[in-house]
mmCIF file of C-alpha atoms in Angstrom:
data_model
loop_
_atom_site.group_PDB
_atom_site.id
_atom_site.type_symbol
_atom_site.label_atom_id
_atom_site.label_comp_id
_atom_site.label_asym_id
_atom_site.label_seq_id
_atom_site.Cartn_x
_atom_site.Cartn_y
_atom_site.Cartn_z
ATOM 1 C CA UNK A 1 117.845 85.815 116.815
ATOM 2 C CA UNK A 2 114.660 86.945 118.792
ATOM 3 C CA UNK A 3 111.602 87.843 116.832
ATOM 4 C CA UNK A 4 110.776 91.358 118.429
ATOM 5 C CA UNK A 5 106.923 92.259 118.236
ATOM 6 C CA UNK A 6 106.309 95.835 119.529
ATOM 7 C CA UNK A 7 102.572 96.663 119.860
ATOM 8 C CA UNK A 8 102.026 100.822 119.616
ATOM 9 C CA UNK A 9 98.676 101.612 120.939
ATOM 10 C CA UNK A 10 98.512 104.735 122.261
ATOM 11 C CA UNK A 11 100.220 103.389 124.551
ATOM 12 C CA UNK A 12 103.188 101.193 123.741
ATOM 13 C CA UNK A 13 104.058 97.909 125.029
ATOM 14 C CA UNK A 14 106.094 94.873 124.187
ATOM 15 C CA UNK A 15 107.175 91.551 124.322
ATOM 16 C CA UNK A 16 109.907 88.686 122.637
ATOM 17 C CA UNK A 17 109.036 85.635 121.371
ATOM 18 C CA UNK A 18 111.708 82.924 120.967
ATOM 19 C CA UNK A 19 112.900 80.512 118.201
ATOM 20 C CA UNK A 20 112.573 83.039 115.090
ATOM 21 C CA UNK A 21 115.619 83.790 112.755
ATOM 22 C CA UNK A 22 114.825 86.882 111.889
ATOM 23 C CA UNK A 23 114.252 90.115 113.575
ATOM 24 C CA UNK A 24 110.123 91.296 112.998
ATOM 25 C CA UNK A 25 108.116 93.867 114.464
ATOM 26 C CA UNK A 26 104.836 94.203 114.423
ATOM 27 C CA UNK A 27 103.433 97.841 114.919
ATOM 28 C CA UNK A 28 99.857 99.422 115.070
ATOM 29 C CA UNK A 29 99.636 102.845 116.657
ATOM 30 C CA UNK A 30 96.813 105.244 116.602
ATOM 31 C CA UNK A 31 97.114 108.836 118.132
ATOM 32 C CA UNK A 32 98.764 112.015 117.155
ATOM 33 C CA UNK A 33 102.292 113.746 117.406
ATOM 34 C CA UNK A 34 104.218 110.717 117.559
ATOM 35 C CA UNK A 35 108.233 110.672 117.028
ATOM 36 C CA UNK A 36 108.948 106.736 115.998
ATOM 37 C CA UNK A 37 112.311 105.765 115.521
ATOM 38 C CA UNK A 38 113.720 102.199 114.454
ATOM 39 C CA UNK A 39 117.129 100.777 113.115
ATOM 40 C CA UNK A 40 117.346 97.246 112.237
ATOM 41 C CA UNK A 41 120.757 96.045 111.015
ATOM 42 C CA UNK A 42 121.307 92.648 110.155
ATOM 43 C CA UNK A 43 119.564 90.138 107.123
ATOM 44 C CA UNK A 44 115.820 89.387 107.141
ATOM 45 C CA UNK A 45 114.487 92.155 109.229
ATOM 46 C CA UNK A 46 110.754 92.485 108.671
ATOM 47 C CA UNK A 47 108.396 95.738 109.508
ATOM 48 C CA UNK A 48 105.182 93.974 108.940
ATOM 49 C CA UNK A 49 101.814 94.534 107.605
ATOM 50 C CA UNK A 50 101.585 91.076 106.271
ATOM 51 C CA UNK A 51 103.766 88.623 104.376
ATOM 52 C CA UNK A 52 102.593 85.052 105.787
ATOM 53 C CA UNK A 53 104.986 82.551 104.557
ATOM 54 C CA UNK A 54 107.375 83.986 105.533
ATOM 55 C CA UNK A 55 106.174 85.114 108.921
ATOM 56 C CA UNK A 56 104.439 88.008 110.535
ATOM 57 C CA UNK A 57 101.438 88.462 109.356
ATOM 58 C CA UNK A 58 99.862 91.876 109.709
ATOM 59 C CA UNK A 59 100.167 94.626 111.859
ATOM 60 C CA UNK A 60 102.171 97.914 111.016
ATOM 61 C CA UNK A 61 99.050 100.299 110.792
ATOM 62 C CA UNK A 62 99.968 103.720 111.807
ATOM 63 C CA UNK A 63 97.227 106.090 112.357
ATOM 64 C CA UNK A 64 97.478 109.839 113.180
ATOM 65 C CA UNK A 65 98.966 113.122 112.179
ATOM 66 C CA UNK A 66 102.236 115.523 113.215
ATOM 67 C CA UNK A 67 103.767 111.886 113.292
ATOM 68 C CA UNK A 68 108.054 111.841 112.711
ATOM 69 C CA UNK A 69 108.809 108.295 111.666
ATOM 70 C CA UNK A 70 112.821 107.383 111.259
ATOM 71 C CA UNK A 71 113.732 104.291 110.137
ATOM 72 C CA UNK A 72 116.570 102.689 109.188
ATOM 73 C CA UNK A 73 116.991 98.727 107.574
ATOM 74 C CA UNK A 74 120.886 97.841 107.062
ATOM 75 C CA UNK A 75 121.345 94.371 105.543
ATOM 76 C CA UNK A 76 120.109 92.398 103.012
ATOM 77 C CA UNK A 77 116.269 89.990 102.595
ATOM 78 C CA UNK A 78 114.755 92.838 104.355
ATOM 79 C CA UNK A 79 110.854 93.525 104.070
ATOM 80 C CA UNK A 80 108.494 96.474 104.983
ATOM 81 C CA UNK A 81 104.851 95.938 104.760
ATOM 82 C CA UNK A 82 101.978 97.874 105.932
ATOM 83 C CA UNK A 83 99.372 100.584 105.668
ATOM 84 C CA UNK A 84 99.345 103.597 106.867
ATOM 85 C CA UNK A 85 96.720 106.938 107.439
ATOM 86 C CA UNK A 86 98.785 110.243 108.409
ATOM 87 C CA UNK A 87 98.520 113.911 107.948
ATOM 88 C CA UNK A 88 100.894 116.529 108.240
ATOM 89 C CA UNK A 89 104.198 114.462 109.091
ATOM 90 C CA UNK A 90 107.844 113.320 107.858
ATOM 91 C CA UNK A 91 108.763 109.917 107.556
ATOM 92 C CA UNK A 92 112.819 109.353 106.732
ATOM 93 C CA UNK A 93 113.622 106.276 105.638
ATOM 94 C CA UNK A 94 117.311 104.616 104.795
ATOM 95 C CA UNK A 95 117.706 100.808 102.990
ATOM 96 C CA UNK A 96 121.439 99.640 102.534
ATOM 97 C CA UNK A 97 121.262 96.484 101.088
ATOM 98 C CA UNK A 98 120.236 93.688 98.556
ATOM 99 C CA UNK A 99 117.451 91.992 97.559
ATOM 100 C CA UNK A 100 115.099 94.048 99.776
ATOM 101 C CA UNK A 101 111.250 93.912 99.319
ATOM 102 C CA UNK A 102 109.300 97.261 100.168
ATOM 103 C CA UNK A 103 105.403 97.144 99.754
ATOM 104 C CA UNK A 104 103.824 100.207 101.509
ATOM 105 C CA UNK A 105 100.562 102.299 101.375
ATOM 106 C CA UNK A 106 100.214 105.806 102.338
ATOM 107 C CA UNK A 107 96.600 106.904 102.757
ATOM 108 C CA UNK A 108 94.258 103.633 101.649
ATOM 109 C CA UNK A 109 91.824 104.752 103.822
ATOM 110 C CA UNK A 110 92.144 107.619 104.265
ATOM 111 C CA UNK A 111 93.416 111.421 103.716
ATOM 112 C CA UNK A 112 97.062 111.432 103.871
ATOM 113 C CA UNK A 113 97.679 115.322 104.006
ATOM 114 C CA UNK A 114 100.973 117.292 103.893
ATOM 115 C CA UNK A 115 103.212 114.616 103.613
ATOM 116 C CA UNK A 116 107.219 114.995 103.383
ATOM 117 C CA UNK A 117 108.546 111.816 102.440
ATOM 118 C CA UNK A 118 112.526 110.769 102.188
ATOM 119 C CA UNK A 119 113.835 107.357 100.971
ATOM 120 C CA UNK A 120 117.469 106.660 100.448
ATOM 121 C CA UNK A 121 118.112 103.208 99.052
ATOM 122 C CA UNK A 122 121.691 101.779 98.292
ATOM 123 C CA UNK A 123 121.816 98.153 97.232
ATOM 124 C CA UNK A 124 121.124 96.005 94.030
ATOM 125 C CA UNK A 125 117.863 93.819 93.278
ATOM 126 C CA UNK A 126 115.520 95.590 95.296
ATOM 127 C CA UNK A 127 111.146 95.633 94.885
ATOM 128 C CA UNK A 128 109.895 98.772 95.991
ATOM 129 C CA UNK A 129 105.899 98.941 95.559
ATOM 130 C CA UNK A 130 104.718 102.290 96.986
ATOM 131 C CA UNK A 131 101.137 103.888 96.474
ATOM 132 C CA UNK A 132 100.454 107.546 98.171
ATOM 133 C CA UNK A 133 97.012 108.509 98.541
ATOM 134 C CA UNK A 134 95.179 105.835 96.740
ATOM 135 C CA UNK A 135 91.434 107.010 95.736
ATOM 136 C CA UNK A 136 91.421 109.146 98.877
ATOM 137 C CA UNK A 137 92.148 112.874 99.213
ATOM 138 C CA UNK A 138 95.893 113.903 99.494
ATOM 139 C CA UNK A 139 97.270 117.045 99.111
ATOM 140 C CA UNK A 140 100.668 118.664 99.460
ATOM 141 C CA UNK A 141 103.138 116.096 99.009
ATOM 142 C CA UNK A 142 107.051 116.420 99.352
ATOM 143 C CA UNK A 143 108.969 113.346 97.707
ATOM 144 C CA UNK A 144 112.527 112.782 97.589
ATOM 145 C CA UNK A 145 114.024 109.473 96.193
ATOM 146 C CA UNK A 146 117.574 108.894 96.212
ATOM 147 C CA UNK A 147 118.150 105.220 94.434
ATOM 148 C CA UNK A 148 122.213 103.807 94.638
ATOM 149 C CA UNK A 149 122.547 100.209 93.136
ATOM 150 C CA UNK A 150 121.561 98.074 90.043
ATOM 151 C CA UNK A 151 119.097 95.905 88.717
ATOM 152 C CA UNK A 152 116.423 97.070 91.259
ATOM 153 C CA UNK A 153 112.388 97.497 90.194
ATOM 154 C CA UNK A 154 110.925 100.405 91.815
ATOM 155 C CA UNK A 155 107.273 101.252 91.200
ATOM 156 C CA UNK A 156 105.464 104.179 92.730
ATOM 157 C CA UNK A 157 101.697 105.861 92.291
ATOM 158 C CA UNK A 158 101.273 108.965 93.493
ATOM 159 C CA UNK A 159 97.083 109.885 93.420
ATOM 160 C CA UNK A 160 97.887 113.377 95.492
ATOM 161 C CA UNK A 161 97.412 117.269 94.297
ATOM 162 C CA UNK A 162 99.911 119.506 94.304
ATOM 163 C CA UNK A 163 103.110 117.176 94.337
ATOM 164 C CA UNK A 164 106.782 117.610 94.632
ATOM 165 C CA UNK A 165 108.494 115.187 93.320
ATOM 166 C CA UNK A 166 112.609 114.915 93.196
ATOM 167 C CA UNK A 167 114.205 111.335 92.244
ATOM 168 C CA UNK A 168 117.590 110.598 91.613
ATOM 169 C CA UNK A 169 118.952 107.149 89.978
ATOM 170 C CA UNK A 170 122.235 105.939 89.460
ATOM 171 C CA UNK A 171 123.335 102.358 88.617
ATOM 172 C CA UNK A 172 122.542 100.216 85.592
ATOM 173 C CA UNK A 173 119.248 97.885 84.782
ATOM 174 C CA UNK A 174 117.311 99.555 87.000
ATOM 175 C CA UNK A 175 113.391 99.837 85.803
ATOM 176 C CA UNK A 176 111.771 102.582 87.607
ATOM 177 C CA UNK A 177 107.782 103.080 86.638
ATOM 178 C CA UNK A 178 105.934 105.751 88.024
ATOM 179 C CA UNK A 179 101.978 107.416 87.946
ATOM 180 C CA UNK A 180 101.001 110.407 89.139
ATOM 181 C CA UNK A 181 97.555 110.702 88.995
ATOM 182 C CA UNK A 182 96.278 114.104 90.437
ATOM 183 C CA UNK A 183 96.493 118.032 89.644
ATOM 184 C CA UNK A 184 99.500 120.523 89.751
ATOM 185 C CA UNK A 185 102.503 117.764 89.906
ATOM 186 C CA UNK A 186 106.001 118.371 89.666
ATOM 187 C CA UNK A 187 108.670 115.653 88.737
ATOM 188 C CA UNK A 188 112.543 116.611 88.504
ATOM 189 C CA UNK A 189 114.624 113.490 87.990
ATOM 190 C CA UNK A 190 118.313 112.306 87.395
ATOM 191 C CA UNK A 191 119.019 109.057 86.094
ATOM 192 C CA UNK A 192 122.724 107.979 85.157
ATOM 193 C CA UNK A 193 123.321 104.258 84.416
ATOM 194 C CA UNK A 194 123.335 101.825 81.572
ATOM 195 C CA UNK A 195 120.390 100.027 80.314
ATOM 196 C CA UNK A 196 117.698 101.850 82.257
ATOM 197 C CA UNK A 197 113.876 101.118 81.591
ATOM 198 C CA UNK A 198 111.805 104.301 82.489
ATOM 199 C CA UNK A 199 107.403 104.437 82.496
ATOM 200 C CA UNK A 200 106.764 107.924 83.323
ATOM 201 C CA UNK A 201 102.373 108.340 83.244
ATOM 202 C CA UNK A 202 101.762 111.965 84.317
ATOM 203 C CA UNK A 203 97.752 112.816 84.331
ATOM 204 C CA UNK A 204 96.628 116.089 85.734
ATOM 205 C CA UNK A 205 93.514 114.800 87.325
ATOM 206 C CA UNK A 206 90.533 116.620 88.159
ATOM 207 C CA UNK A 207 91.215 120.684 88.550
ATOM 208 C CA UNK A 208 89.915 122.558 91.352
ATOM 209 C CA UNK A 209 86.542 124.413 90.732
ATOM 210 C CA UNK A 210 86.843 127.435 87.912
ATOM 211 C CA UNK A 211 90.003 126.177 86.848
ATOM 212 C CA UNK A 212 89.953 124.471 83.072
ATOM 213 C CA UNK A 213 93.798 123.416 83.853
ATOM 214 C CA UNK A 214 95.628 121.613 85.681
ATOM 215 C CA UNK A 215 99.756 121.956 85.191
ATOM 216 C CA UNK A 216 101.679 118.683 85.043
ATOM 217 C CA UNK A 217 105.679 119.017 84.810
ATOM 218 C CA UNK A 218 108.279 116.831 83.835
ATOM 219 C CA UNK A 219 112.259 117.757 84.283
ATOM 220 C CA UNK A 220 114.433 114.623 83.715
ATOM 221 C CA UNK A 221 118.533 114.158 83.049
ATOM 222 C CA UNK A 222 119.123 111.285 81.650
ATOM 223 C CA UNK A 223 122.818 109.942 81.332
ATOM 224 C CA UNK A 224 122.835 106.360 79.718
ATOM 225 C CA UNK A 225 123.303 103.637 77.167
ATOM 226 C CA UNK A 226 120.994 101.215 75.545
ATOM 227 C CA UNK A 227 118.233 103.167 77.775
ATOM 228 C CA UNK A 228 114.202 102.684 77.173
ATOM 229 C CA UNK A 229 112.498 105.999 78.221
ATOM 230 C CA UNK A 230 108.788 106.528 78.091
ATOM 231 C CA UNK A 231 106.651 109.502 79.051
ATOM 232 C CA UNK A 232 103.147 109.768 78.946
ATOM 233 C CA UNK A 233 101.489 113.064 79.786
ATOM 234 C CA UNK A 234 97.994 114.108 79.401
ATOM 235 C CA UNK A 235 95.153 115.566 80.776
ATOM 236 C CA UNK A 236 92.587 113.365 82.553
ATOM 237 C CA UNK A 237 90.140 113.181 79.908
ATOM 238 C CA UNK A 238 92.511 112.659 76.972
#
């Protein structure tokens, strides 16, 4: 197959390089009010913002806000890499397959503002690595997680005020660890499957000025055998 790189800068322009196996594209946009959409379907697909190895090698910064970023990956060895620095947009995202690696950053830099955020996985052995807002100011996030498959290892750190968080797991051995780090969050989540390994850290952060405390909330249904469940909920300084 052709290796794809697609260069986004403010304007967008592209080219295709020959002699790859797999299908990569290399992104960096900067502007506002952007609608991206991408579908790759086949094995080894790669949205970069590194890996080395095993190719690409940087890229995928996305810059702006009001920016409506679909993608799809269908197939299996697929990788997403990358930073990105947006306010007030939607990203939709959809992974059917296996042994999938996802490593992404929302907000290193940078405020990432107003954020509603939709991931659908289905597949088995997956890595997901996700950090939103970092040490940077986020506020006003919308998260929905909907996880189909086994044995996959999803971590995510949420360091954003006033958070909605809704995750739903089904499928045995998965381990799922999550931090949210920040004032006012909300977590309802389903998990059904057998021999499930669950790190729940929920820390209210620092309150806004005059207020003594900050409300951290936990709602979670829990359907399995020979499960390992721990929560850990506290106030910053405790």
């Amino acid at each position: 197959m052709n290796k794809l790189c697609a260069l986004f800068v403010l304007a967008f322009s592209t080219w295709v390089l020959a002699d790859s196996t797999d299908n990569e594209i290399f992104l960096e946009q900067s502007g506002d009010t952007l609608n991206l959409t991408i579908d790759q379907v086949g094995y080894g697909n790669k949205l970069c913002g590194s890996i080395s190895s095993g190719a690409c090698a940087s890229d995928m910064v996305i810059t702006g806000s009001n920016i409506t970023f679909n993608l799809d990956q269908i197939g299996n060895s697929n990788q997403l890499y990358g930073p990105i620095v947006l306010g007030n947009s939607n990203i939709d995202m959809v992974f059917t397959g296996d042994s999938n690696v996802y490593d992404w950053n929302i907000g290193y830099n940078t405020a990432a503002d107003n954020l509603d955020l939709d991931l659908a996985v289905t597949g088995s052995s997956n890595q997901w690595d996700v950090d939103i807002g970092y040490n940077q100011s986020a506020t006003f996030l919308n998260y929905d997680l909907t996880l189909t498959g086994s044995s996959n290892v999803f971590t995510t750190v949420v360091d954003s005020d006033n958070v909605k968080w809704d995750w739903t797991i089904t499928g045995g051995n998965n381990n799922f660890n999550t931090m949210q780090k920040d004032a006012d969050q909300l977590l309802t989540a389903t998990f059904e499957g057998s021999d499930g390994d669950i790190d729940i850290i929920q820390q209210s952060g620092t309150c806004p000025q005059g207020i003594s405390s900050c409300s951290g909330i936990i709602n979670i249904d829990i359907t399995s055998d020979d499960a390992t469940v721990t929560i850990n909920q506290k106030d910053t300084g405790d």
